[in-house]
PDB file of C-alpha atoms in Angstrom:
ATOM      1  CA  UNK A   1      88.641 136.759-142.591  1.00  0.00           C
ATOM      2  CA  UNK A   2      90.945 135.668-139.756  1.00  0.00           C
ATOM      3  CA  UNK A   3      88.138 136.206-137.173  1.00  0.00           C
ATOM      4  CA  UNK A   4      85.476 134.268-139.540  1.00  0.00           C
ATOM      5  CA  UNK A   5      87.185 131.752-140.770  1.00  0.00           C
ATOM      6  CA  UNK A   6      88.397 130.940-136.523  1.00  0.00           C
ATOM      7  CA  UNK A   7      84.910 131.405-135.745  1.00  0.00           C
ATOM      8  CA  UNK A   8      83.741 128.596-138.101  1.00  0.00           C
ATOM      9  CA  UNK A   9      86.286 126.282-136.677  1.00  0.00           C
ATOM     10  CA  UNK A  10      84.884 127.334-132.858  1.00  0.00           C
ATOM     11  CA  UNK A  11      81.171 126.997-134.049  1.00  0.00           C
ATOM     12  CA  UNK A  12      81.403 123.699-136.115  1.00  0.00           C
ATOM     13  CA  UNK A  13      83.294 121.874-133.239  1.00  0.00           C
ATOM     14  CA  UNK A  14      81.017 123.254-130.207  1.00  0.00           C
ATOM     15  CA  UNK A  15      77.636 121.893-132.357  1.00  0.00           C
ATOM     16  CA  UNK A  16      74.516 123.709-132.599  1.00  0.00           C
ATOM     17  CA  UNK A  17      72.500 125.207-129.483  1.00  0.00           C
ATOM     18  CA  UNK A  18      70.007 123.689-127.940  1.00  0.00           C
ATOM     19  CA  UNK A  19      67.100 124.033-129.388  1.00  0.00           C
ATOM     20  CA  UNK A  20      68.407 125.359-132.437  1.00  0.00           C
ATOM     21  CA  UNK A  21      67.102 122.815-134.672  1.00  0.00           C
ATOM     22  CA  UNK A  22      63.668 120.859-134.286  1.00  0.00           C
ATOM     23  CA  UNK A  23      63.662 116.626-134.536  1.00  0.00           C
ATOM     24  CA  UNK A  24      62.823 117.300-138.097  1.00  0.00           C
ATOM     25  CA  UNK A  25      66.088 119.280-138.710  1.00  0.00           C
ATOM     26  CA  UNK A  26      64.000 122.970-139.668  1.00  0.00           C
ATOM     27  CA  UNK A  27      65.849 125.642-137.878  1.00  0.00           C
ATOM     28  CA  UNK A  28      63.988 127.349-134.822  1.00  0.00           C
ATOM     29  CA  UNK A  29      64.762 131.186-133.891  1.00  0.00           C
ATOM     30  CA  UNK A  30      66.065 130.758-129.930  1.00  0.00           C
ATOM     31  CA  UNK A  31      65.044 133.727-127.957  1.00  0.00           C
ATOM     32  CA  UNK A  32      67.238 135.990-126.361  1.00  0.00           C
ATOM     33  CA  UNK A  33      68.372 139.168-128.815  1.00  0.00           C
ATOM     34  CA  UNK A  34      67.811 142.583-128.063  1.00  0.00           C
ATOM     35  CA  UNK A  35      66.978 144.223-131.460  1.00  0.00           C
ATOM     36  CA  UNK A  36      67.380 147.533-129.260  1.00  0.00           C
ATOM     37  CA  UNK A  37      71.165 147.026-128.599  1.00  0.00           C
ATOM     38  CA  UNK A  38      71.856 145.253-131.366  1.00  0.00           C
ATOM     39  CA  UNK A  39      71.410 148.525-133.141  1.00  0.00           C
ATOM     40  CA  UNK A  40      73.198 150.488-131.059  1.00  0.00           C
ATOM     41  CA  UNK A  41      76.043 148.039-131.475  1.00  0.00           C
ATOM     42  CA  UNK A  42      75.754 147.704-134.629  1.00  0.00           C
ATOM     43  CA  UNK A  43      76.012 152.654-134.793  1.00  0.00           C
ATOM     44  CA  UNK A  44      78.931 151.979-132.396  1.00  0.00           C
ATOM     45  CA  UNK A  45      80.488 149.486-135.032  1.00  0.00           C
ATOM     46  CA  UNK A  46      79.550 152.138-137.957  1.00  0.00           C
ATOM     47  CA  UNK A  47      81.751 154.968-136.020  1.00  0.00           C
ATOM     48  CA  UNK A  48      84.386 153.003-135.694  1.00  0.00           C
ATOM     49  CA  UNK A  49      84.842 151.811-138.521  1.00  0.00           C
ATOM     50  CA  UNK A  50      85.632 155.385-139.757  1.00  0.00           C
ATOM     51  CA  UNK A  51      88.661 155.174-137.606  1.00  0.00           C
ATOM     52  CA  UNK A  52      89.434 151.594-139.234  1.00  0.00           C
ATOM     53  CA  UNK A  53      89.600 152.415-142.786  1.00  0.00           C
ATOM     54  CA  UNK A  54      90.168 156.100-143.031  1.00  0.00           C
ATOM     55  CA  UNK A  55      92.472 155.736-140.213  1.00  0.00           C
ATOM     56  CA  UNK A  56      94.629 153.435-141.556  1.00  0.00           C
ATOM     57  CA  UNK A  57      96.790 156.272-143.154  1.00  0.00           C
ATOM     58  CA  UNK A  58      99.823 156.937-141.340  1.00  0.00           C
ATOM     59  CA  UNK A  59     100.150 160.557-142.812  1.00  0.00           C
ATOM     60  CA  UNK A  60      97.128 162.803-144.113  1.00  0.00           C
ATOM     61  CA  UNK A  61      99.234 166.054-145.399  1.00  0.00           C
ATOM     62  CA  UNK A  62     100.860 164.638-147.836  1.00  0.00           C
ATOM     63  CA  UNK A  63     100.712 166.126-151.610  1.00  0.00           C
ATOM     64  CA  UNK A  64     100.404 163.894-154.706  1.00  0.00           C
ATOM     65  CA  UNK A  65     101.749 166.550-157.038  1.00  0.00           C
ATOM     66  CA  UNK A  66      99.561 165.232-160.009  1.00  0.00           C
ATOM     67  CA  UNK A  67      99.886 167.944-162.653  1.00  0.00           C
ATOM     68  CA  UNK A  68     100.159 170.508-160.293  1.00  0.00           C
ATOM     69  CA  UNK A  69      96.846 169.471-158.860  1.00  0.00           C
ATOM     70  CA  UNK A  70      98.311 171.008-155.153  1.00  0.00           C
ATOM     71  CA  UNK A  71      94.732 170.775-153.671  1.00  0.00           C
ATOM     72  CA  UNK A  72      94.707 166.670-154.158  1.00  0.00           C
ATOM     73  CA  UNK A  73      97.079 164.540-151.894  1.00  0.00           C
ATOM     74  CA  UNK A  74      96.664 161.942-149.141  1.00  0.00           C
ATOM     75  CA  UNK A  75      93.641 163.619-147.262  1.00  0.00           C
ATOM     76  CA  UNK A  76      91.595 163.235-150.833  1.00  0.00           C
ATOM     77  CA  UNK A  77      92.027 159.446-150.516  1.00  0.00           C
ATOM     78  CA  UNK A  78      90.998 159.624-146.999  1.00  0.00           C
ATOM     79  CA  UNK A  79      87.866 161.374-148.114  1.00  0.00           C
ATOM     80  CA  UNK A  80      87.048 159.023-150.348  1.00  0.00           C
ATOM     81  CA  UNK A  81      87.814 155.994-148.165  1.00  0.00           C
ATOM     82  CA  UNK A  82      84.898 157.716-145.646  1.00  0.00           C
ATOM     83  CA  UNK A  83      82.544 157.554-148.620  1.00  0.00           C
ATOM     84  CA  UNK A  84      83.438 154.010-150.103  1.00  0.00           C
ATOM     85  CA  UNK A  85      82.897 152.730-146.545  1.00  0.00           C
ATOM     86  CA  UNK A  86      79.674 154.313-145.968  1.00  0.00           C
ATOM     87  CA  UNK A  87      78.179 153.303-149.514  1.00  0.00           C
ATOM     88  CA  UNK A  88      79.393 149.347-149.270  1.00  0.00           C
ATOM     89  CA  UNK A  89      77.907 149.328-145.684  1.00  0.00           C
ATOM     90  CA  UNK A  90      74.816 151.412-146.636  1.00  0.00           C
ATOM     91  CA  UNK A  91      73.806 149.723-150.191  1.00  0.00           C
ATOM     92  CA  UNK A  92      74.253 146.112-148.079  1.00  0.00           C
ATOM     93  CA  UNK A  93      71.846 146.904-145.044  1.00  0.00           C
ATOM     94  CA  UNK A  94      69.076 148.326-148.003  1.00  0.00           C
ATOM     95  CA  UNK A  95      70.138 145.099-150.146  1.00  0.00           C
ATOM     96  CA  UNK A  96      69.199 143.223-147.120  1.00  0.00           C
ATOM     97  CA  UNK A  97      66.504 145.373-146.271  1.00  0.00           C
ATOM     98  CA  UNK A  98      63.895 144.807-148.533  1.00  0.00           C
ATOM     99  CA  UNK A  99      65.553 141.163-150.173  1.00  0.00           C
ATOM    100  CA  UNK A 100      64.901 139.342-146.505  1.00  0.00           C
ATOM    101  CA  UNK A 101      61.567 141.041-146.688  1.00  0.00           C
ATOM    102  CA  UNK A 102      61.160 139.374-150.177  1.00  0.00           C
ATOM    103  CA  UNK A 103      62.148 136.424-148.802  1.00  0.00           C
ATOM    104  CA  UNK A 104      60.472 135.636-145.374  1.00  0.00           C
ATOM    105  CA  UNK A 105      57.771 138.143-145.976  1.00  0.00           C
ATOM    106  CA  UNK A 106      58.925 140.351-142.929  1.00  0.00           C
ATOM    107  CA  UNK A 107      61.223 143.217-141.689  1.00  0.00           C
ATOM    108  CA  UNK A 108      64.158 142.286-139.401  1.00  0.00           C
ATOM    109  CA  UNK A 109      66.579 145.025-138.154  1.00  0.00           C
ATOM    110  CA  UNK A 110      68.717 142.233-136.686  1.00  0.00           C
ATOM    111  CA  UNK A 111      69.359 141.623-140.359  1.00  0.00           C
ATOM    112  CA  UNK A 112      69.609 144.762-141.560  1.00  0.00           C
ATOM    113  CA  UNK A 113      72.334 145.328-139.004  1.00  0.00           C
ATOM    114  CA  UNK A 114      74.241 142.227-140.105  1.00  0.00           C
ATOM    115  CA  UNK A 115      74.532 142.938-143.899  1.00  0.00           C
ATOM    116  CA  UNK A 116      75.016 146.723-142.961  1.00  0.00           C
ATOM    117  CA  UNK A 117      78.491 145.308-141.286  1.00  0.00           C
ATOM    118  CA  UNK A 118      78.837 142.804-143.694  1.00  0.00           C
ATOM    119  CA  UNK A 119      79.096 145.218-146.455  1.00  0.00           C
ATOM    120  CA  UNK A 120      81.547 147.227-144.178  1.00  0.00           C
ATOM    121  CA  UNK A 121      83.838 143.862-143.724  1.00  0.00           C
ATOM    122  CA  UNK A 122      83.575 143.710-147.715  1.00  0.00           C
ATOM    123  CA  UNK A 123      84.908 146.770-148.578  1.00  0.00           C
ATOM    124  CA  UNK A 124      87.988 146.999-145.737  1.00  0.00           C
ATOM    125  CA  UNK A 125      90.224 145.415-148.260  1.00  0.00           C
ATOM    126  CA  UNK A 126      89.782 147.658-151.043  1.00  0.00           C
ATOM    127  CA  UNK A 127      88.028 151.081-149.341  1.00  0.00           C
ATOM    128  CA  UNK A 128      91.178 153.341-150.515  1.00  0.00           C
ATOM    129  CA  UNK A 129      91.530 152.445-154.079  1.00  0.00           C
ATOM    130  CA  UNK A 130      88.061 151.584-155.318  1.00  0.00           C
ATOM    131  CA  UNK A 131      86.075 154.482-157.003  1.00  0.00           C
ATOM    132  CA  UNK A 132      82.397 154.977-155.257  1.00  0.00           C
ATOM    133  CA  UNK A 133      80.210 153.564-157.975  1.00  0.00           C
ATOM    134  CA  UNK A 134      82.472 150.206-157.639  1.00  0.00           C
ATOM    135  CA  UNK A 135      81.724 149.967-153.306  1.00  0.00           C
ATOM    136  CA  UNK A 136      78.242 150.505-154.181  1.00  0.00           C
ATOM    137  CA  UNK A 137      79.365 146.437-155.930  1.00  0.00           C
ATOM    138  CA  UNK A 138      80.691 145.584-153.452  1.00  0.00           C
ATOM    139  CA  UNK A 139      77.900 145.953-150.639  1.00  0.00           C
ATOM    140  CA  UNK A 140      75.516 144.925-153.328  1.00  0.00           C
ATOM    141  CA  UNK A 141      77.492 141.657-153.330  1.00  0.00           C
ATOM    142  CA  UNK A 142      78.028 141.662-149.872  1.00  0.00           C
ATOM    143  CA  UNK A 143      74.259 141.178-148.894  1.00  0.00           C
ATOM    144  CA  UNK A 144      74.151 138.439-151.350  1.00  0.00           C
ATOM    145  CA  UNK A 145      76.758 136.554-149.679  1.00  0.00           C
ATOM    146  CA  UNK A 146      75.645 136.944-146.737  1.00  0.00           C
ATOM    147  CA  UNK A 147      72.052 136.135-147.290  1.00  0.00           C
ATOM    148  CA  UNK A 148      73.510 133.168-149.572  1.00  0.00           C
ATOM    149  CA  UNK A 149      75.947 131.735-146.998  1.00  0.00           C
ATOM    150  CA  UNK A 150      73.534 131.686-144.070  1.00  0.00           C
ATOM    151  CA  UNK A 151      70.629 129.714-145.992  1.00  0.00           C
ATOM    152  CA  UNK A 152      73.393 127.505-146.512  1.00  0.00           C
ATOM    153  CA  UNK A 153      74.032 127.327-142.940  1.00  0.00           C
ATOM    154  CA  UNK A 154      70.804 126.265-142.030  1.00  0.00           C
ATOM    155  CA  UNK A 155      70.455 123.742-144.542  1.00  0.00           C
ATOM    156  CA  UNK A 156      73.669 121.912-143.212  1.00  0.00           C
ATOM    157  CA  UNK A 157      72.225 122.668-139.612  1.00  0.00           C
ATOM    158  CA  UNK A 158      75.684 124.902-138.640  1.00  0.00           C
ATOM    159  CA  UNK A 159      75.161 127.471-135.745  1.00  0.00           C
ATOM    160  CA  UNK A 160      76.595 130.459-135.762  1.00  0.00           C
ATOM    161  CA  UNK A 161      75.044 132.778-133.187  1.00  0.00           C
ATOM    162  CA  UNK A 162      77.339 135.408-134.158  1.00  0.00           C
ATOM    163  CA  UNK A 163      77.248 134.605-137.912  1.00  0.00           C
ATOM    164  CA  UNK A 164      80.503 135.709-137.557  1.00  0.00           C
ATOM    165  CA  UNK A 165      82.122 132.880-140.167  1.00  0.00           C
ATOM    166  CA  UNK A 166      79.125 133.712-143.022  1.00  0.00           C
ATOM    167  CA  UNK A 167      79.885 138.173-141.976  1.00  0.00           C
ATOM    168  CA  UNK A 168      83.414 137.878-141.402  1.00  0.00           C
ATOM    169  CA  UNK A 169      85.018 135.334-143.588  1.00  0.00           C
ATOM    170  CA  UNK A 170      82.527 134.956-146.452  1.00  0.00           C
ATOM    171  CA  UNK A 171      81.912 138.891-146.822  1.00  0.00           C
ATOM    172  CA  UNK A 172      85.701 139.352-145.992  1.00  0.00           C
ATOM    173  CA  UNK A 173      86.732 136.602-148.589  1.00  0.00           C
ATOM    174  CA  UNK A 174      84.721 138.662-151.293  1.00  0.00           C
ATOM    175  CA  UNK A 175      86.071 141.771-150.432  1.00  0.00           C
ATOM    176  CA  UNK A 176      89.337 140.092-150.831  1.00  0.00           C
ATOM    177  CA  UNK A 177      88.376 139.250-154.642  1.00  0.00           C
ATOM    178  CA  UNK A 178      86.557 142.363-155.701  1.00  0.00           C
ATOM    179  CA  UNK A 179      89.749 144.060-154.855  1.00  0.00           C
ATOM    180  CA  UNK A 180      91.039 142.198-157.317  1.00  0.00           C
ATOM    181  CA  UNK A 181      88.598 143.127-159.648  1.00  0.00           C
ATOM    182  CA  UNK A 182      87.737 146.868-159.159  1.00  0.00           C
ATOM    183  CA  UNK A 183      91.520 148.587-158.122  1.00  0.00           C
ATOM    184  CA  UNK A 184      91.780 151.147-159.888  1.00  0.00           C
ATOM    185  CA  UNK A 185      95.495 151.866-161.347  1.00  0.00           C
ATOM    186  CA  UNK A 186      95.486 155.394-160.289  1.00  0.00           C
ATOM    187  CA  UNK A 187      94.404 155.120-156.445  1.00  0.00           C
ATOM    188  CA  UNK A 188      96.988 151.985-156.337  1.00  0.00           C
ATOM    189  CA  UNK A 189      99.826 153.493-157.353  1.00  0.00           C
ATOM    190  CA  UNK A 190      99.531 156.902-155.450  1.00  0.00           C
ATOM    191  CA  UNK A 191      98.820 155.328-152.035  1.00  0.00           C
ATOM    192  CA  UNK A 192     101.488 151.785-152.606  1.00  0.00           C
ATOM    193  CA  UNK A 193     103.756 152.819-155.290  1.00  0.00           C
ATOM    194  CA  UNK A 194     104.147 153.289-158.852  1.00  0.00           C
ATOM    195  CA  UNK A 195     104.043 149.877-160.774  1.00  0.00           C
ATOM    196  CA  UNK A 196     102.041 148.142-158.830  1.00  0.00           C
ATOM    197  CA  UNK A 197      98.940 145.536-160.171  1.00  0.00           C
ATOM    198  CA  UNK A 198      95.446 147.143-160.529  1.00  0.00           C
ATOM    199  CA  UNK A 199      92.135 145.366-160.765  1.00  0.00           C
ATOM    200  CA  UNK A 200      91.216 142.980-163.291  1.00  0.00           C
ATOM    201  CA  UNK A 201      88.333 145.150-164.988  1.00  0.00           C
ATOM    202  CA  UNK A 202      90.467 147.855-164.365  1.00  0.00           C
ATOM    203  CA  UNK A 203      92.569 147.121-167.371  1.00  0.00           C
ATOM    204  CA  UNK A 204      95.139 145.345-164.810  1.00  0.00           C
ATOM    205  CA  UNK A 205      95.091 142.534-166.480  1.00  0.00           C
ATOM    206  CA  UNK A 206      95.300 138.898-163.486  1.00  0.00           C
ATOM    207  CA  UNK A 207      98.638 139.390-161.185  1.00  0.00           C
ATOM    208  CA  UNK A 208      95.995 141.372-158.413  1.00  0.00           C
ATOM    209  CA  UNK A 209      93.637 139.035-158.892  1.00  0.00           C
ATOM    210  CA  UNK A 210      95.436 136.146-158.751  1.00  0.00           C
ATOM    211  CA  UNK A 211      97.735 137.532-155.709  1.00  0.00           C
ATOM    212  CA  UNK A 212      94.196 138.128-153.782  1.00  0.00           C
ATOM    213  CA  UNK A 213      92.367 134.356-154.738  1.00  0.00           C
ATOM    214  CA  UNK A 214      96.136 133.253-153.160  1.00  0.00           C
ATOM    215  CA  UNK A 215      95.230 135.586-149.861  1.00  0.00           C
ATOM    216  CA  UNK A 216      92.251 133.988-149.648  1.00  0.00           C
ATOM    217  CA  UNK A 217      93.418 130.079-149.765  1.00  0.00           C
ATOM    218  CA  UNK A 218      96.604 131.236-147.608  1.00  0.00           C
ATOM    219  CA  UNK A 219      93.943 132.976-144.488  1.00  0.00           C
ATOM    220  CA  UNK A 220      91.953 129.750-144.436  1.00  0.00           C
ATOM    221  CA  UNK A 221      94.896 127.248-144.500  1.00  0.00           C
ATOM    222  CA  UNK A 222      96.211 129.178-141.802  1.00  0.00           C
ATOM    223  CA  UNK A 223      93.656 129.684-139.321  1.00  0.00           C
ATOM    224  CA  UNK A 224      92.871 126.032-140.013  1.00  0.00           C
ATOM    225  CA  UNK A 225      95.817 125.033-139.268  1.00  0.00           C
ATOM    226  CA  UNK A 226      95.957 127.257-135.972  1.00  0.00           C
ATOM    227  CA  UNK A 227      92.720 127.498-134.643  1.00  0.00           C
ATOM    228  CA  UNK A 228      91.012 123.634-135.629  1.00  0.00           C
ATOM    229  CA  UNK A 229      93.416 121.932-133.188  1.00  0.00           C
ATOM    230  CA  UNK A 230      93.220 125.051-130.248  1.00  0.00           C
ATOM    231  CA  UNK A 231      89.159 124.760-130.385  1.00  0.00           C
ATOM    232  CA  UNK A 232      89.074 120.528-130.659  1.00  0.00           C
ATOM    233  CA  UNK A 233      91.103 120.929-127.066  1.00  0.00           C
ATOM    234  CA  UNK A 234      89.403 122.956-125.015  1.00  0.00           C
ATOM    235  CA  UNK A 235      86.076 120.922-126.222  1.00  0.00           C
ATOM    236  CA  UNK A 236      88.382 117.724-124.986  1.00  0.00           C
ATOM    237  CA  UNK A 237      89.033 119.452-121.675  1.00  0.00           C
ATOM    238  CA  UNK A 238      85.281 121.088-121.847  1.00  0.00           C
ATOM    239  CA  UNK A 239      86.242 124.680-121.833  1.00  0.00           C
ATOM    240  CA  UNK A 240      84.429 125.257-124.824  1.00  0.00           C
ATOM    241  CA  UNK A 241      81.243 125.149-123.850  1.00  0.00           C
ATOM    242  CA  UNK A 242      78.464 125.336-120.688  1.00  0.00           C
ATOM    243  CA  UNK A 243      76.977 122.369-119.601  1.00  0.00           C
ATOM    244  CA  UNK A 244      73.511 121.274-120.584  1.00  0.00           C
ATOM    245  CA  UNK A 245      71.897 122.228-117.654  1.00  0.00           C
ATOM    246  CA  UNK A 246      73.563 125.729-117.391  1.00  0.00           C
ATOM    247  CA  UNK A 247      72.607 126.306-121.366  1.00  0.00           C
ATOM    248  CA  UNK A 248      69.190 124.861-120.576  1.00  0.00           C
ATOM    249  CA  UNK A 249      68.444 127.580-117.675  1.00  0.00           C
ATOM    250  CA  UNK A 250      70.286 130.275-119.925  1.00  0.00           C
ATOM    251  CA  UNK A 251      74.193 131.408-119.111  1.00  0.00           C
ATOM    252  CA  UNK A 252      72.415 135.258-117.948  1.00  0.00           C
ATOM    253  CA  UNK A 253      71.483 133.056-114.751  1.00  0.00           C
ATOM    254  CA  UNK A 254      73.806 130.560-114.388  1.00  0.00           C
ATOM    255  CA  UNK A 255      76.786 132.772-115.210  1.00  0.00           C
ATOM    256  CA  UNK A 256      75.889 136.204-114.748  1.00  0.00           C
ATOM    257  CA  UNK A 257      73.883 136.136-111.580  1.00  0.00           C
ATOM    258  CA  UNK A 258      70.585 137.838-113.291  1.00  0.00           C
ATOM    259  CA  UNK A 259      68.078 137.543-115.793  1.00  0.00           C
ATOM    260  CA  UNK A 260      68.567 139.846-118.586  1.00  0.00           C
ATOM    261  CA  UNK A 261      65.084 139.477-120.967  1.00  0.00           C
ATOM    262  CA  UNK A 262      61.875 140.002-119.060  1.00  0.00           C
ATOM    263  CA  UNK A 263      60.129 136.899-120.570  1.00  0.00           C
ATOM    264  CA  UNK A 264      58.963 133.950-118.865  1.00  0.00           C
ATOM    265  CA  UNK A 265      58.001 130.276-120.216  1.00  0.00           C
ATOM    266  CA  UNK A 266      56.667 127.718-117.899  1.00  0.00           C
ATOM    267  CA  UNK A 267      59.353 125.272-117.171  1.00  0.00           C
ATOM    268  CA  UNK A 268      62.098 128.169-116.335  1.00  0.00           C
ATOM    269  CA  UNK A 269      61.693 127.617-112.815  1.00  0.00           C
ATOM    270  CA  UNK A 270      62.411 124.058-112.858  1.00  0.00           C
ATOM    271  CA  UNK A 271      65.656 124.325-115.024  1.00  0.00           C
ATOM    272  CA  UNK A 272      66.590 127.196-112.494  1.00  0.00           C
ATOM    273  CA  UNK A 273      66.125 124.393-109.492  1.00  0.00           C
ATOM    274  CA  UNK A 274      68.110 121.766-111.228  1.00  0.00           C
ATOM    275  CA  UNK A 275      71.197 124.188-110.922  1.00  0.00           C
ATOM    276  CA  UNK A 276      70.207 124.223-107.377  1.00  0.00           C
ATOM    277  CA  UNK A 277      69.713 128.180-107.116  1.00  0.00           C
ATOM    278  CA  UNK A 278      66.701 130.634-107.540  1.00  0.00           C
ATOM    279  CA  UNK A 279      67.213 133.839-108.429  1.00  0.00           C
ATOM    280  CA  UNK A 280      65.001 136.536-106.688  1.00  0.00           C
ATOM    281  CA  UNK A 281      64.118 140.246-104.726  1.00  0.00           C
ATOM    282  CA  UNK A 282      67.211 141.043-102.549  1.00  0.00           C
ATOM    283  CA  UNK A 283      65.684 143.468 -99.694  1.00  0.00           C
ATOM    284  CA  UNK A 284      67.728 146.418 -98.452  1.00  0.00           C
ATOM    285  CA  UNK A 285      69.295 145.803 -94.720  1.00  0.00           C
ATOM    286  CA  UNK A 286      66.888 147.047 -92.534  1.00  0.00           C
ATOM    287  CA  UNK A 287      63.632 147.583 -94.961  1.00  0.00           C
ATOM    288  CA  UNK A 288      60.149 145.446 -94.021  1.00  0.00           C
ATOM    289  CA  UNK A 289      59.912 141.952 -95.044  1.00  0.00           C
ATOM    290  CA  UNK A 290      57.589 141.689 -98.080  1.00  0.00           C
ATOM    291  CA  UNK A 291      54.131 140.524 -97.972  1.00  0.00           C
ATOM    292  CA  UNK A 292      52.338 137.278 -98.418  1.00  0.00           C
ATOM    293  CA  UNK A 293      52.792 136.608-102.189  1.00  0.00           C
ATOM    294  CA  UNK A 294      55.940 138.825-102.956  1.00  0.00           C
ATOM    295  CA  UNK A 295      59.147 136.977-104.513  1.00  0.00           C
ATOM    296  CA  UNK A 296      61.527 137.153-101.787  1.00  0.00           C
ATOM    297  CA  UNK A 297      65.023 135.669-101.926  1.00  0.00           C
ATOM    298  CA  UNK A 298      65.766 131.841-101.973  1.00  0.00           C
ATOM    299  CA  UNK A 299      69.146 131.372-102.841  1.00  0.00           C
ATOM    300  CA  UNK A 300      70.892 129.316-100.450  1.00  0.00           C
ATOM    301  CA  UNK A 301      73.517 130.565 -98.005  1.00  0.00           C
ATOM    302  CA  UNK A 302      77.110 130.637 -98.386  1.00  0.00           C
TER     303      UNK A 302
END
């Protein structure tokens, strides 16, 4: 939630891309993602994640000595933190799945990756003392959210490239509650004590519940409070963001010295030439200088 929540601040004071939104205010899919590593990104997330939740223990052999039950201890609840993480992610990238294609009439593994970690940022607060059947809720929910949050974001014409404040803090936020809701007694009080507040259709009556909507008011007044004024500075001293010109010919040229897509769209070259540079074939030392018609290099000297 911290991340989301700071990320909303960052996005809402920067303003929307260029491009991002038409004169008519409908919102216009900017080029630029590849689905390819998005996926892998997204795997590489997935792995880790593993070491996030389960990992989280600070001991693994360590016995619970429920009616002589020797074979159940710590390493059961790290078991079942794997598989609460993998069904919350898993049931939200299949809730996405085939919901997006409902509504836009397409497949998008973008968004499949995105509510695949959105229902892992869901179930992070709870993973160790939720049964199965309950993070199978929670990614459910997850997708929802996300889905929900980010039609909302185009109707109030926010950009979030990242959708790291709808992922993040809206999926994180619910996560937050349905703890609340689906701790089981049992889990709690083996891995943070006995006497401790379950869920509140868990027979735990409000305190969790109440204790989590409280950790969700307390994240955002913080990070508001923190990260508002940090990002409204560096936008004063224009450290936030590129200049039009350098967004206009893309920040892979003007930033990174390359082009990283393979596309081209006429007008390119004359955003390149504004920034004064043009990007093209660097020969070896030595080699034969290229033929009429071959790109050769313009760039100015040093």
């Amino acid at each position: 939630m911290v991340g989301g929540i700071a990320g909303l601040w960052g996005a809402f004071i920067e303003g929307p891309r260029i491009g991002r939104f038409d004169r008519t205010g409908r919102s216009v899919a900017l080029k630029g993602h590849s689905a390819s590593l998005v996926v892998l990104g997204s795997f590489l997330l997935w792995f880790g994640w593993y070491g996030f939740n389960p990992g989280s223990f600070l001991t693994i052999v360590k016995n619970y000595g429920n009616n002589g039950r020797d074979y159940y201890g710590q390493w059961s609840a790290i078991g079942r933190t794997g598989v609460t993480t993998t069904l919350a992610g898993c049931t939200a990238a299949l809730t996405t799945l085939f919901s997006k294609r409902l509504l836009d009439g397409h497949w998008n593994v973008i968004d499949v990756c995105n509510g695949l970690l959105g229902g892992f940022a869901a179930i992070t607060s709870g993973c160790s003392v939720v049964e199965p059947w309950a993070a199978i809720v929670c990614g459910f929910v997850a997708a929802w959210v996300l889905i929900g949050l980010n039609k909302l974001a185009v109707k109030v014409k926010y950009d979030d490239p990242l959708e790291a404040a709808q992922l993040h803090g809206g999926c994180g936020a619910w996560g937050v509650l349905f703890t609340g809701l689906f701790a089981k007694r049992e889990y709690v009080e083996e891995i943070y004590g006995i006497g401790r507040p379950c869920g509140l259709l868990m027979g735990g009556g409000g305190r969790l519940f109440a204790a989590q909507m409280v950790e969700v008011v307390v994240v955002c007044g913080w990070v508001t409070v923190t990260m508002a004024p940090l990002f409204y500075g560096l936008n004063k001293m224009k450290l936030l963001r590129v200049s039009r010109d350098e967004e206009s010919a893309g920040m892979d040229l003007s930033r990174h010295g390359g082009f990283a897509y393979a596309y081209h769209d006429e007008g390119d070259d004359e955003s390149v030439r504004t920034l004064g540079f043009m990007m093209g074939r660097i020969e070896p030392a030595g080699s034969v200088s290229p033929s009429a018609g071959e790109m050769t290099n313009t760039a100015p000297s040093m």
